[in-house]
Amino acid sequence: MLPASGLLKRANAIVLGNGEAHKDENIFYLLESAPTDDTLFLIIKRNSKPVLLVSPLEIGNYANRKDVIVKELSKNSLKEELGKIRGRVGLNFDCQTVNQAAKLKKYTRAKPVDISGYFESARETKTQKEIKKKKES
């Protein structure tokens, strides 16, 4: 997973979601994997391993990842993970739905901060790993 230190300068945690009504390919950018239509949430907190909440039907596709803690996505698991966030939470306002905003407000008292600009600039500059991968394909 790419370092999220730039993201965590503005917030104590980052929450990105992907599902039928909303697509955030930045999740897959951070996971360094091909985009899918899987319903999932990536939660990155300071000083802890990122948590990936995945649909029960898709959890097998992510079970072998060592760079994140993979958990089954449910209302309770999302509520539990969001409830741990304090202070400011970084969200990609460009991809956030009204439903996501409502859940976040319901499950945490963290103040939302827009981090969409980070992805625009971060994805413009390619890492050596990205360049090598592009050449191989």
PDB file of C-alpha atoms in Angstrom:
ATOM      1  CA  MET A   1       0.000   0.000   0.000  1.00  0.00           C
ATOM      2  CA  LEU A   2       1.233   3.460  -0.806  1.00  0.00           C
ATOM      3  CA  PRO A   3       2.100   5.627   2.165  1.00  0.00           C
ATOM      4  CA  ALA A   4      -0.778   7.812   3.227  1.00  0.00           C
ATOM      5  CA  SER A   5       1.351  10.211   5.263  1.00  0.00           C
ATOM      6  CA  GLY A   6       0.382  13.131   3.009  1.00  0.00           C
ATOM      7  CA  LEU A   7      -3.266  12.387   3.645  1.00  0.00           C
ATOM      8  CA  LEU A   8      -2.845  12.103   7.386  1.00  0.00           C
ATOM      9  CA  LYS A   9      -1.312  15.567   7.700  1.00  0.00           C
ATOM     10  CA  ARG A  10      -4.794  17.063   7.434  1.00  0.00           C
ATOM     11  CA  ALA A  11      -6.782  14.444   9.353  1.00  0.00           C
ATOM     12  CA  ASN A  12      -6.484  11.744  12.021  1.00  0.00           C
ATOM     13  CA  ALA A  13      -8.077   9.187   9.712  1.00  0.00           C
ATOM     14  CA  ILE A  14      -9.102   8.705   6.093  1.00  0.00           C
ATOM     15  CA  VAL A  15     -12.300   6.947   5.006  1.00  0.00           C
ATOM     16  CA  LEU A  16     -12.839   5.985   1.375  1.00  0.00           C
ATOM     17  CA  GLY A  17     -15.834   3.998   0.118  1.00  0.00           C
ATOM     18  CA  ASN A  18     -16.696   2.113  -3.047  1.00  0.00           C
ATOM     19  CA  GLY A  19     -20.053   0.643  -3.983  1.00  0.00           C
ATOM     20  CA  GLU A  20     -22.871   0.587  -6.499  1.00  0.00           C
ATOM     21  CA  ALA A  21     -23.885   4.211  -6.032  1.00  0.00           C
ATOM     22  CA  HIS A  22     -20.378   5.594  -5.580  1.00  0.00           C
ATOM     23  CA  LYS A  23     -17.035   4.722  -7.108  1.00  0.00           C
ATOM     24  CA  ASP A  24     -13.750   5.861  -5.615  1.00  0.00           C
ATOM     25  CA  GLU A  25     -10.864   4.455  -7.620  1.00  0.00           C
ATOM     26  CA  ASN A  26      -8.470   6.077  -5.158  1.00  0.00           C
ATOM     27  CA  ILE A  27      -9.040   3.076  -2.890  1.00  0.00           C
ATOM     28  CA  PHE A  28      -7.515   0.850  -5.532  1.00  0.00           C
ATOM     29  CA  TYR A  29      -4.747   3.381  -6.145  1.00  0.00           C
ATOM     30  CA  LEU A  30      -3.784   3.148  -2.459  1.00  0.00           C
ATOM     31  CA  LEU A  31      -4.162  -0.650  -2.446  1.00  0.00           C
ATOM     32  CA  GLU A  32      -2.172  -0.831  -5.692  1.00  0.00           C
ATOM     33  CA  SER A  33      -4.758  -3.134  -7.228  1.00  0.00           C
ATOM     34  CA  ALA A  34      -7.068  -3.108 -10.236  1.00  0.00           C
ATOM     35  CA  PRO A  35     -10.383  -1.267  -9.740  1.00  0.00           C
ATOM     36  CA  THR A  36     -13.439  -3.422  -9.139  1.00  0.00           C
ATOM     37  CA  ASP A  37     -17.122  -2.876  -8.420  1.00  0.00           C
ATOM     38  CA  ASP A  38     -16.715  -4.471  -4.975  1.00  0.00           C
ATOM     39  CA  THR A  39     -18.510  -2.791  -2.090  1.00  0.00           C
ATOM     40  CA  LEU A  40     -15.822  -1.840   0.406  1.00  0.00           C
ATOM     41  CA  PHE A  41     -14.468   0.814   2.723  1.00  0.00           C
ATOM     42  CA  LEU A  42     -10.805   1.602   3.343  1.00  0.00           C
ATOM     43  CA  ILE A  43     -10.087   3.215   6.706  1.00  0.00           C
ATOM     44  CA  ILE A  44      -6.603   4.528   7.345  1.00  0.00           C
ATOM     45  CA  LYS A  45      -5.745   5.802  10.824  1.00  0.00           C
ATOM     46  CA  ARG A  46      -2.561   7.241  12.243  1.00  0.00           C
ATOM     47  CA  ASN A  47      -0.259   4.733  13.906  1.00  0.00           C
ATOM     48  CA  SER A  48      -2.308   1.665  13.011  1.00  0.00           C
ATOM     49  CA  LYS A  49      -2.681  -0.776  10.162  1.00  0.00           C
ATOM     50  CA  PRO A  50      -5.349   0.227   7.606  1.00  0.00           C
ATOM     51  CA  VAL A  51      -8.674  -1.602   7.798  1.00  0.00           C
ATOM     52  CA  LEU A  52     -10.435  -2.834   4.672  1.00  0.00           C
ATOM     53  CA  LEU A  53     -14.134  -3.621   5.142  1.00  0.00           C
ATOM     54  CA  VAL A  54     -15.302  -5.866   2.307  1.00  0.00           C
ATOM     55  CA  SER A  55     -18.632  -7.309   1.239  1.00  0.00           C
ATOM     56  CA  PRO A  56     -19.100 -10.888   2.541  1.00  0.00           C
ATOM     57  CA  LEU A  57     -19.397 -12.086  -1.071  1.00  0.00           C
ATOM     58  CA  GLU A  58     -16.021 -10.579  -2.007  1.00  0.00           C
ATOM     59  CA  ILE A  59     -13.974 -11.085   1.156  1.00  0.00           C
ATOM     60  CA  GLY A  60     -12.111 -14.040  -0.370  1.00  0.00           C
ATOM     61  CA  ASN A  61     -10.620 -11.736  -3.004  1.00  0.00           C
ATOM     62  CA  TYR A  62      -8.861  -9.733  -0.276  1.00  0.00           C
ATOM     63  CA  ALA A  63      -8.222 -12.324   2.443  1.00  0.00           C
ATOM     64  CA  ASN A  64      -4.528 -12.850   1.588  1.00  0.00           C
ATOM     65  CA  ARG A  65      -3.521  -9.178   1.846  1.00  0.00           C
ATOM     66  CA  LYS A  66      -0.838  -8.544   4.450  1.00  0.00           C
ATOM     67  CA  ASP A  67      -0.810  -4.742   4.253  1.00  0.00           C
ATOM     68  CA  VAL A  68      -4.342  -4.251   5.630  1.00  0.00           C
ATOM     69  CA  ILE A  69      -6.637  -5.811   8.183  1.00  0.00           C
ATOM     70  CA  VAL A  70      -9.494  -7.336   6.185  1.00  0.00           C
ATOM     71  CA  LYS A  71     -12.884  -7.518   7.879  1.00  0.00           C
ATOM     72  CA  GLU A  72     -16.351  -8.393   6.674  1.00  0.00           C
ATOM     73  CA  LEU A  73     -18.397  -5.297   5.862  1.00  0.00           C
ATOM     74  CA  SER A  74     -21.585  -5.023   7.880  1.00  0.00           C
ATOM     75  CA  LYS A  75     -23.512  -2.205   9.503  1.00  0.00           C
ATOM     76  CA  ASN A  76     -21.922  -3.133  12.844  1.00  0.00           C
ATOM     77  CA  SER A  77     -18.340  -3.373  11.547  1.00  0.00           C
ATOM     78  CA  LEU A  78     -18.645  -0.021   9.770  1.00  0.00           C
ATOM     79  CA  LYS A  79     -20.187   1.562  12.857  1.00  0.00           C
ATOM     80  CA  GLU A  80     -17.417   0.110  15.044  1.00  0.00           C
ATOM     81  CA  GLU A  81     -14.565   1.325  12.831  1.00  0.00           C
ATOM     82  CA  LEU A  82     -16.041   4.783  12.281  1.00  0.00           C
ATOM     83  CA  GLY A  83     -16.749   5.099  16.004  1.00  0.00           C
ATOM     84  CA  LYS A  84     -13.005   4.851  16.717  1.00  0.00           C
ATOM     85  CA  ILE A  85     -12.221   7.999  14.723  1.00  0.00           C
ATOM     86  CA  ARG A  86     -11.654  11.208  16.673  1.00  0.00           C
ATOM     87  CA  GLY A  87     -10.768  14.721  15.566  1.00  0.00           C
ATOM     88  CA  ARG A  88     -10.765  15.186  11.800  1.00  0.00           C
ATOM     89  CA  VAL A  89     -11.622  12.575   9.187  1.00  0.00           C
ATOM     90  CA  GLY A  90     -10.443  12.938   5.592  1.00  0.00           C
ATOM     91  CA  LEU A  91     -13.028  12.192   2.911  1.00  0.00           C
ATOM     92  CA  ASN A  92     -12.930  12.363  -0.851  1.00  0.00           C
ATOM     93  CA  PHE A  93     -15.767  14.847  -1.298  1.00  0.00           C
ATOM     94  CA  ASP A  94     -15.695  14.228  -5.060  1.00  0.00           C
ATOM     95  CA  CYS A  95     -16.920  10.643  -4.522  1.00  0.00           C
ATOM     96  CA  GLN A  96     -18.916  10.852  -1.301  1.00  0.00           C
ATOM     97  CA  THR A  97     -22.645  10.218  -1.420  1.00  0.00           C
ATOM     98  CA  VAL A  98     -25.275  11.826   0.790  1.00  0.00           C
ATOM     99  CA  ASN A  99     -25.849   8.398   2.347  1.00  0.00           C
ATOM    100  CA  GLN A 100     -22.157   8.049   3.238  1.00  0.00           C
ATOM    101  CA  ALA A 101     -22.150  11.523   4.803  1.00  0.00           C
ATOM    102  CA  ALA A 102     -25.211  10.650   6.883  1.00  0.00           C
ATOM    103  CA  LYS A 103     -23.638   7.391   8.121  1.00  0.00           C
ATOM    104  CA  LEU A 104     -20.419   9.140   8.990  1.00  0.00           C
ATOM    105  CA  LYS A 105     -22.267  11.826  10.938  1.00  0.00           C
ATOM    106  CA  LYS A 106     -24.312   9.148  12.717  1.00  0.00           C
ATOM    107  CA  TYR A 107     -21.369   6.894  13.630  1.00  0.00           C
ATOM    108  CA  THR A 108     -18.612   9.381  14.496  1.00  0.00           C
ATOM    109  CA  ARG A 109     -18.186  12.873  15.849  1.00  0.00           C
ATOM    110  CA  ALA A 110     -15.111  13.500  13.711  1.00  0.00           C
ATOM    111  CA  LYS A 111     -15.090  16.647  11.617  1.00  0.00           C
ATOM    112  CA  PRO A 112     -15.042  15.902   7.853  1.00  0.00           C
ATOM    113  CA  VAL A 113     -12.180  17.376   5.800  1.00  0.00           C
ATOM    114  CA  ASP A 114     -11.978  17.275   1.997  1.00  0.00           C
ATOM    115  CA  ILE A 115      -8.897  15.385   0.740  1.00  0.00           C
ATOM    116  CA  SER A 116      -9.917  15.084  -2.919  1.00  0.00           C
ATOM    117  CA  GLY A 117      -7.179  17.511  -4.008  1.00  0.00           C
ATOM    118  CA  TYR A 118      -4.513  15.228  -2.557  1.00  0.00           C
ATOM    119  CA  PHE A 119      -5.373  12.462  -4.998  1.00  0.00           C
ATOM    120  CA  GLU A 120      -5.290  14.771  -7.994  1.00  0.00           C
ATOM    121  CA  SER A 121      -1.702  15.820  -7.298  1.00  0.00           C
ATOM    122  CA  ALA A 122      -0.486  12.447  -5.956  1.00  0.00           C
ATOM    123  CA  ARG A 123      -1.684  10.545  -8.995  1.00  0.00           C
ATOM    124  CA  GLU A 124      -0.057  12.974 -11.443  1.00  0.00           C
ATOM    125  CA  THR A 125       3.448  11.936 -10.351  1.00  0.00           C
ATOM    126  CA  LYS A 126       4.201   8.269 -10.961  1.00  0.00           C
ATOM    127  CA  THR A 127       6.354   6.228  -8.572  1.00  0.00           C
ATOM    128  CA  GLN A 128       9.124   3.948  -9.866  1.00  0.00           C
ATOM    129  CA  LYS A 129       6.886   0.993  -9.045  1.00  0.00           C
ATOM    130  CA  GLU A 130       4.036   2.438 -11.150  1.00  0.00           C
ATOM    131  CA  ILE A 131       6.391   3.132 -14.063  1.00  0.00           C
ATOM    132  CA  LYS A 132       7.788  -0.406 -13.938  1.00  0.00           C
ATOM    133  CA  LYS A 133       4.300  -1.906 -13.783  1.00  0.00           C
ATOM    134  CA  LYS A 134       3.190   0.190 -16.776  1.00  0.00           C
ATOM    135  CA  LYS A 135       6.192  -0.924 -18.827  1.00  0.00           C
ATOM    136  CA  GLU A 136       5.480  -4.587 -18.019  1.00  0.00           C
ATOM    137  CA  SER A 137       1.870  -4.416 -19.182  1.00  0.00           C
TER     138      SER A 137
END
